[in-house]
Coordinates of C-alpha atoms (C1' of nucleotides) in Angstrom, one line a residue:
Chain A
M22 CA -34.0 15.7 6.0
S23 CA -33.4 18.0 8.9
T24 CA -30.5 20.3 9.0
D25 CA -29.0 21.4 12.3
H26 CA -27.0 24.6 12.0
S27 CA -27.4 25.7 15.6
K28 CA -24.2 27.1 16.8
K29 CA -25.2 26.7 20.5
P30 CA -25.2 23.4 22.3
L31 CA -28.5 22.2 23.6
V32 CA -27.7 22.4 27.3
S33 CA -26.6 25.3 29.5
Y34 CA -23.0 25.5 30.6
E35 CA -24.0 25.0 34.2
T36 CA -25.7 21.8 33.3
L37 CA -22.8 20.6 31.3
L38 CA -20.4 21.5 34.0
L39 CA -22.4 19.6 36.6
Q40 CA -22.6 16.6 34.3
F41 CA -18.8 16.7 33.9
K42 CA -18.2 17.0 37.7
E43 CA -20.6 14.2 38.4
L44 CA -18.7 12.0 35.8
L45 CA -15.4 12.7 37.5
K46 CA -16.7 11.9 40.9
Q47 CA -18.3 8.6 39.7
S48 CA -15.1 7.4 38.1
N49 CA -13.1 4.6 39.6
P50 CA -10.8 5.8 40.9
P51 CA -12.5 9.2 41.3
L52 CA -10.9 11.9 39.1
K53 CA -10.2 15.4 40.1
F54 CA -11.7 18.7 38.8
T55 CA -8.9 20.9 37.8
K56 CA -8.7 24.4 36.3
Q57 CA -7.3 23.0 33.1
R58 CA -10.2 20.6 32.6
E59 CA -12.7 23.3 33.3
I60 CA -11.1 25.7 30.8
I61 CA -11.0 23.0 28.1
L62 CA -14.7 22.3 28.6
S63 CA -15.7 25.9 28.7
T64 CA -13.6 26.7 25.6
L65 CA -15.4 23.9 23.7
Y66 CA -18.7 25.3 24.9
T67 CA -18.1 28.9 23.9
H68 CA -16.4 28.1 20.6
S69 CA -18.9 25.9 19.0
G70 CA -17.3 24.0 16.1
H71 CA -14.7 21.4 15.2
Y72 CA -11.1 21.8 16.5
T73 CA -7.9 19.9 16.3
P74 CA -6.1 19.6 19.7
E75 CA -3.5 22.0 18.4
E76 CA -6.2 24.6 17.4
L77 CA -7.8 24.3 20.8
Y78 CA -4.4 24.7 22.5
E79 CA -3.8 27.9 20.6
I80 CA -7.2 29.3 21.6
I81 CA -6.8 28.4 25.2
K82 CA -3.3 29.8 25.3
R83 CA -4.5 33.1 23.8
E84 CA -7.5 33.5 26.0
N85 CA -6.0 32.4 29.3
R86 CA -2.6 34.0 29.6
D87 CA -2.7 33.5 33.4
L88 CA -3.0 29.7 33.4
K89 CA -0.5 27.5 31.8
T90 CA -2.0 24.5 29.9
G91 CA 0.2 22.1 28.1
I92 CA -0.7 20.4 24.9
A93 CA -0.5 17.0 26.6
T94 CA -3.3 18.0 28.9
I95 CA -5.4 19.0 26.0
Y96 CA -4.9 15.5 24.5
R97 CA -5.5 13.8 27.8
T98 CA -8.7 15.8 28.5
L99 CA -10.1 15.3 25.0
S100 CA -9.7 11.6 25.4
L101 CA -11.4 11.7 28.7
L102 CA -14.3 13.7 27.4
E103 CA -14.6 11.5 24.3
N104 CA -14.7 8.3 26.4
A105 CA -17.3 10.0 28.6
G106 CA -19.4 10.8 25.5
I107 CA -19.2 14.6 26.1
V108 CA -17.2 15.3 23.0
T109 CA -17.1 13.5 19.7
S110 CA -14.3 13.4 17.1
I111 CA -14.1 13.2 13.4
S112 CA -10.9 11.9 11.9
F113 CA -8.9 13.1 8.9
G114 CA -6.6 10.3 8.0
T115 CA -3.0 10.9 9.1
Q116 CA -3.7 14.6 9.5
G117 CA -5.4 14.0 12.8
K118 CA -8.8 14.4 14.4
K119 CA -11.1 17.3 15.1
Y120 CA -13.2 17.4 18.2
E121 CA -16.6 19.1 19.0
L122 CA -18.9 19.2 22.0
G123 CA -21.1 16.1 21.5
V124 CA -24.2 17.2 23.4
K125 CA -25.8 18.0 20.2
A126 CA -27.9 15.3 18.4
H127 CA -26.1 12.8 16.3
H128 CA -25.3 14.1 12.8
D129 CA -23.0 13.4 9.9
H130 CA -20.6 15.7 8.1
L131 CA -20.0 17.5 4.8
I132 CA -16.3 18.4 4.5
C133 CA -14.8 20.9 2.1
T134 CA -11.6 19.6 0.6
K135 CA -10.4 23.1 -0.3
C136 CA -10.9 25.1 3.0
G137 CA -11.6 22.3 5.5
K138 CA -15.0 23.8 6.5
I139 CA -17.3 21.3 8.1
L140 CA -21.1 21.3 7.7
E141 CA -23.5 19.0 9.5
F142 CA -26.6 17.2 8.4
F143 CA -28.9 14.4 9.6
D144 CA -31.0 12.0 7.6
E145 CA -33.3 9.6 9.4
E146 CA -33.6 7.4 6.4
I147 CA -29.8 6.9 6.1
E148 CA -29.7 6.2 9.9
E149 CA -32.3 3.5 9.6
K150 CA -30.6 1.9 6.5
Q151 CA -27.4 1.7 8.4
A152 CA -28.9 -0.1 11.4
Q153 CA -30.6 -2.5 9.0
I154 CA -27.4 -3.3 7.1
A155 CA -25.5 -3.9 10.4
K156 CA -28.3 -6.3 11.3
E157 CA -28.1 -8.2 8.0
F158 CA -24.4 -8.8 8.7
N159 CA -25.1 -9.8 12.3
F160 CA -22.9 -6.9 13.3
K161 CA -23.5 -5.4 16.7
M162 CA -23.3 -1.7 15.7
E163 CA -21.4 0.6 18.0
D164 CA -21.0 3.6 15.9
H165 CA -21.0 4.9 12.4
S166 CA -19.5 7.7 10.4
L167 CA -20.6 9.2 7.2
K168 CA -18.5 11.8 5.5
I169 CA -19.2 13.5 2.2
F170 CA -16.2 15.2 0.7
G171 CA -16.5 18.0 -1.8
I172 CA -16.2 21.7 -2.5
C173 CA -18.3 24.1 -0.6
P174 CA -20.3 26.8 -2.3
E175 CA -17.8 29.5 -1.3
C176 CA -14.8 27.7 -2.6
Q177 CA -16.7 26.9 -5.9
K178 CA -17.2 30.6 -6.3
I179 CA -13.5 31.3 -5.7
E180 CA -12.6 28.6 -8.3
K181 CA -14.9 30.1 -10.9
E182 CA -13.5 33.6 -10.3
R183 CA -10.0 32.3 -10.7
Q184 CA -11.0 30.6 -14.0
N185 CA -12.6 33.8 -15.3
A186 CA -9.5 35.7 -14.5
N187 CA -7.3 33.2 -16.3
N188 CA -9.6 33.3 -19.3
K189 CA -9.4 37.0 -19.6
K190 CA -5.6 36.9 -19.4
E191 CA -5.5 34.3 -22.2
A192 CA -7.8 36.3 -24.3
K193 CA -5.4 39.2 -24.1
N194 CA -2.5 37.2 -25.4
Chain B
M7 CA -29.0 -4.1 -0.9
S8 CA -26.4 -6.0 -2.8
T9 CA -23.5 -7.6 -0.9
D10 CA -20.2 -8.2 -2.6
H11 CA -18.1 -10.8 -0.8
S12 CA -16.1 -11.8 -3.8
K13 CA -12.5 -12.3 -2.7
K14 CA -11.3 -12.1 -6.3
P15 CA -11.0 -8.8 -8.2
L16 CA -13.1 -8.5 -11.3
V17 CA -10.2 -8.5 -13.8
S18 CA -7.5 -11.0 -14.6
Y19 CA -4.0 -10.2 -13.4
E20 CA -2.8 -9.9 -17.0
T21 CA -5.3 -7.2 -17.7
L22 CA -4.5 -5.4 -14.5
L23 CA -0.8 -5.5 -15.3
L24 CA -1.3 -4.2 -18.8
Q25 CA -3.5 -1.4 -17.4
F26 CA -0.7 -0.5 -15.0
K27 CA 2.0 -0.6 -17.6
E28 CA 0.0 1.6 -19.9
L29 CA -0.6 4.1 -17.1
L30 CA 3.2 4.3 -16.4
K31 CA 3.9 4.8 -20.1
Q32 CA 1.3 7.5 -20.5
S33 CA 2.5 9.5 -17.5
N34 CA 4.4 12.7 -18.0
P35 CA 7.2 12.2 -17.6
P36 CA 6.9 8.5 -18.4
L37 CA 7.4 6.3 -15.4
K38 CA 9.3 3.0 -15.2
F39 CA 8.1 -0.5 -14.6
T40 CA 10.2 -1.9 -11.8
K41 CA 10.3 -5.3 -10.1
Q42 CA 9.2 -3.6 -6.8
R43 CA 6.1 -2.0 -8.5
E44 CA 5.2 -5.3 -10.0
I45 CA 5.5 -7.2 -6.8
I46 CA 3.4 -4.7 -4.9
L47 CA 0.7 -4.9 -7.5
S48 CA 0.7 -8.7 -7.6
T49 CA 0.7 -9.0 -3.9
L50 CA -2.4 -6.8 -3.7
Y51 CA -3.9 -9.0 -6.3
T52 CA -3.2 -12.3 -4.8
H53 CA -4.0 -11.1 -1.2
S54 CA -7.4 -9.7 -1.6
G55 CA -8.3 -7.5 1.3
H56 CA -7.4 -4.4 3.2
Y57 CA -3.8 -3.7 4.3
T58 CA -1.8 -1.1 6.0
P59 CA 1.5 -0.2 4.2
E60 CA 3.3 -1.9 7.1
E61 CA 1.3 -5.1 6.7
L62 CA 1.9 -5.1 2.9
Y63 CA 5.6 -4.6 3.6
E64 CA 5.7 -7.6 5.9
I65 CA 3.9 -9.9 3.4
I66 CA 6.2 -8.8 0.6
K67 CA 9.3 -9.2 2.7
R68 CA 8.2 -12.7 3.7
E69 CA 7.2 -13.9 0.2
N70 CA 10.1 -12.3 -1.7
R71 CA 13.3 -13.0 0.2
D72 CA 15.3 -12.5 -2.9
L73 CA 14.2 -8.9 -3.7
K74 CA 14.7 -6.1 -1.3
T75 CA 11.8 -3.7 -1.1
G76 CA 11.9 -0.8 1.3
I77 CA 8.9 0.5 3.2
A78 CA 9.3 3.9 1.5
T79 CA 8.8 2.2 -1.9
I80 CA 5.6 0.7 -0.6
Y81 CA 4.3 4.1 0.4
R82 CA 5.4 5.7 -2.8
T83 CA 3.8 3.0 -4.9
L84 CA 0.6 2.9 -3.0
S85 CA 0.2 6.7 -3.5
L86 CA 0.9 6.2 -7.2
L87 CA -1.7 3.4 -7.5
E88 CA -4.2 5.4 -5.5
N89 CA -3.8 8.5 -7.7
A90 CA -4.2 6.3 -10.7
G91 CA -7.4 4.9 -9.2
I92 CA -6.0 1.3 -9.1
V93 CA -6.2 1.1 -5.4
T94 CA -8.4 2.8 -2.9
S95 CA -7.8 3.6 0.8
I96 CA -9.8 3.7 3.9
S97 CA -8.5 5.7 6.8
F98 CA -8.4 4.9 10.5
G99 CA -7.9 8.2 12.3
T100 CA -4.4 8.7 13.5
Q101 CA -3.7 5.0 13.1
G102 CA -3.2 5.2 9.4
K103 CA -4.8 3.9 6.3
K104 CA -5.6 0.6 4.8
Y105 CA -5.4 0.0 1.0
E106 CA -7.1 -2.5 -1.3
L107 CA -7.2 -3.1 -5.0
G108 CA -9.8 -0.7 -6.2
V109 CA -11.0 -2.4 -9.4
K110 CA -14.1 -3.5 -7.6
A111 CA -17.2 -1.4 -7.7
H112 CA -17.7 1.3 -5.1
H113 CA -18.7 0.0 -1.7
D114 CA -18.8 1.0 1.9
H115 CA -17.4 -0.7 5.0
L116 CA -18.4 -2.5 8.2
I117 CA -15.4 -2.5 10.5
C118 CA -15.0 -4.8 13.6
T119 CA -13.7 -2.8 16.5
K120 CA -12.4 -6.0 18.2
C121 CA -10.4 -7.8 15.4
G122 CA -10.2 -5.1 12.7
K123 CA -11.9 -7.2 10.1
I124 CA -13.5 -5.3 7.3
L125 CA -16.7 -6.3 5.5
E126 CA -18.1 -4.6 2.4
F127 CA -21.6 -3.5 1.4
F128 CA -23.3 -1.4 -1.1
D129 CA -26.7 0.3 -0.8
E130 CA -28.1 2.2 -3.8
E131 CA -30.6 4.1 -1.6
I132 CA -27.9 5.5 0.6
E133 CA -25.8 6.5 -2.4
E134 CA -28.7 8.4 -3.8
K135 CA -29.5 10.1 -0.5
Q136 CA -25.9 11.3 -0.2
A137 CA -25.9 12.8 -3.7
Q138 CA -29.1 14.5 -2.8
I139 CA -27.8 16.0 0.4
A140 CA -24.7 17.3 -1.2
K141 CA -26.9 19.0 -3.8
E142 CA -29.1 20.6 -1.1
F143 CA -26.0 22.2 0.4
N144 CA -24.6 23.2 -3.0
F145 CA -21.7 21.0 -2.3
K146 CA -19.8 19.7 -5.3
M147 CA -19.4 16.1 -4.1
E148 CA -16.0 14.5 -4.8
D149 CA -16.1 11.5 -2.6
H150 CA -17.8 10.0 0.4
S151 CA -17.1 7.5 3.0
L152 CA -19.5 5.5 5.2
K153 CA -18.1 3.4 7.9
I154 CA -20.2 1.3 10.4
F155 CA -18.2 0.3 13.5
G156 CA -19.3 -2.6 15.6
I157 CA -18.5 -6.2 16.6
C158 CA -18.5 -8.9 14.0
P159 CA -20.4 -12.2 14.6
E160 CA -17.2 -14.1 15.3
C161 CA -16.1 -11.7 18.0
Q162 CA -19.5 -11.6 19.5
K163 CA -19.3 -15.4 19.9
I164 CA -15.9 -15.1 21.5
E165 CA -17.3 -12.5 23.9
K166 CA -20.2 -14.7 24.9
E167 CA -17.9 -17.7 25.5
R168 CA -15.7 -15.6 27.7
Q169 CA -18.7 -14.5 29.7
N170 CA -19.9 -18.0 30.1
A171 CA -16.5 -19.1 31.3
N172 CA -16.5 -16.3 33.8
N173 CA -20.0 -17.1 35.0
K174 CA -19.0 -20.7 35.7
K175 CA -15.9 -19.7 37.6
E176 CA -18.0 -17.4 39.8
A177 CA -20.6 -20.1 40.4
K178 CA -17.8 -22.3 41.7
N179 CA -16.7 -19.7 44.3
Chain C
dC1 C1' 23.5 7.4 -21.7
dT2 C1' 19.8 9.6 -19.5
dT3 C1' 16.3 9.7 -16.1
dA4 C1' 13.4 7.6 -12.9
dT5 C1' 13.6 4.6 -8.9
dT6 C1' 15.5 2.6 -5.1
dG7 C1' 17.0 1.7 -0.1
dC8 C1' 18.5 3.9 3.6
dA9 C1' 18.4 7.1 7.3
dA10 C1' 17.1 11.3 8.8
dA11 C1' 13.2 14.5 9.2
dC12 C1' 8.5 15.3 9.9
dG13 C1' 4.0 16.3 12.3
dT14 C1' 1.0 14.4 15.5
dT15 C1' 0.1 11.9 19.6
dT16 C1' 1.7 9.5 23.8
dT17 C1' 4.4 8.7 27.9
dG18 C1' 7.8 8.9 32.0
dC19 C1' 8.8 11.7 35.5
dA20 C1' 9.3 15.1 39.2
dC21 C1' 6.5 18.6 40.9
dG22 C1' 1.8 20.8 42.0
dT23 C1' -3.1 20.6 43.1
dT24 C1' -7.2 18.6 44.5
dT25 C1' -9.5 15.9 47.7
Chain D
dA18 C1' -1.4 13.2 53.8
dA19 C1' -2.7 10.5 49.8
dA20 C1' -3.5 10.3 45.1
dC21 C1' -4.4 12.2 40.9
dG22 C1' -3.1 15.8 37.4
dT23 C1' 0.2 18.7 35.5
dG24 C1' 4.0 20.6 32.3
dC25 C1' 7.9 19.4 30.2
dA26 C1' 10.8 16.9 27.3
dA27 C1' 11.6 12.7 25.3
dA28 C1' 9.8 8.8 22.9
dA29 C1' 6.7 6.7 19.7
dC30 C1' 4.1 6.4 15.7
dG31 C1' 3.0 6.5 10.8
dT32 C1' 4.6 8.9 6.9
dT33 C1' 7.6 11.7 3.9
dT34 C1' 12.0 13.3 2.0
dG35 C1' 17.0 14.0 0.6
dC36 C1' 20.5 11.6 -1.3
dA37 C1' 23.9 8.6 -3.5
dA38 C1' 23.7 4.3 -5.7
dT39 C1' 21.0 1.4 -9.1
dA40 C1' 18.1 -0.1 -12.8
dA41 C1' 14.9 0.9 -16.6
dG42 C1' 14.2 2.8 -21.1

DNA sequence: CTTATTGCAAACGTTTTGCACGTTT
DNA sequence: AAACGTGCAAAACGTTTGCAATAAG
């Protein structure tokens, strides 16, 4: 298994930006390159990680006091970027989606159910198995998503400490 | 790989109902066995498959003209049944969840992106790999979800037929 | 007779949309 | 100048909740 913890995307921002501009130009009808779209892209680039539209909106508002960017534009741009394959999303039931720059290699997720932290992993064997299963069912595979839910090491530690504290208290009584 | 296409749950309805009644009685405080709860359970039993609360609501309304059952009760009962481990859910991003009777063995899902059909599979090797990965990350695994998205054989066929029809039309012009 | 459960409607949080105005091309 | 993009507020969507009436134990 290979683990990919790199916090930096694989391409430079210049390359990414060019890629994005090219995409806009090639669209039919051609789309426009706006300040808002640039800021959303650059924010995703500089803040490597998984964000809800709301979280991204807060970061952008805080870091760009001069330019107004509405939440609707965040949603619209994230959809655009996702359809273009520039970002990918991971969904959390009714509680929404989190987005990340998708220029990294494909990977799956470990999600902490206590603190919401997301770790990434990649396993070639599982990838192959999935393709094989799709084939067996005559499914034309388009995508797949593997999520492992659990408690991360840090939260396990916190849990243990809380238990110890409780035990001490009970011992006193 | 073992494939489980059985459209019938593993236990009889009588057994399931007893299990449910026992569960209600054992709760603290004890919960009540109502007509609505029985109908929701029996509808899930007789209509094997995956349903959104809305879909279940429509089925129940159609098949039980005499008893009024509100959508809120569907939601409340599905939560109850899920917490009790009697049904399981599979979530679809912002578009909600689908529920199924969960007395069957654990399995993962193949989901058709055209028609929404859900097929089930189980692969021991993938299961093991997941447990191993969680261990490597010191994650205390609670659950996992593997979804393969793609186009089912039927929809592939429909797609091909549509293409053929289009080709003929173009040939005419 | 007590307590949980119900349907209803209102509230909720997230996402989408209509529209007049601004910006990019 | 033409057309796309924007912010805003309202609407839409799936889900949850408060409440008075009802049914189960």
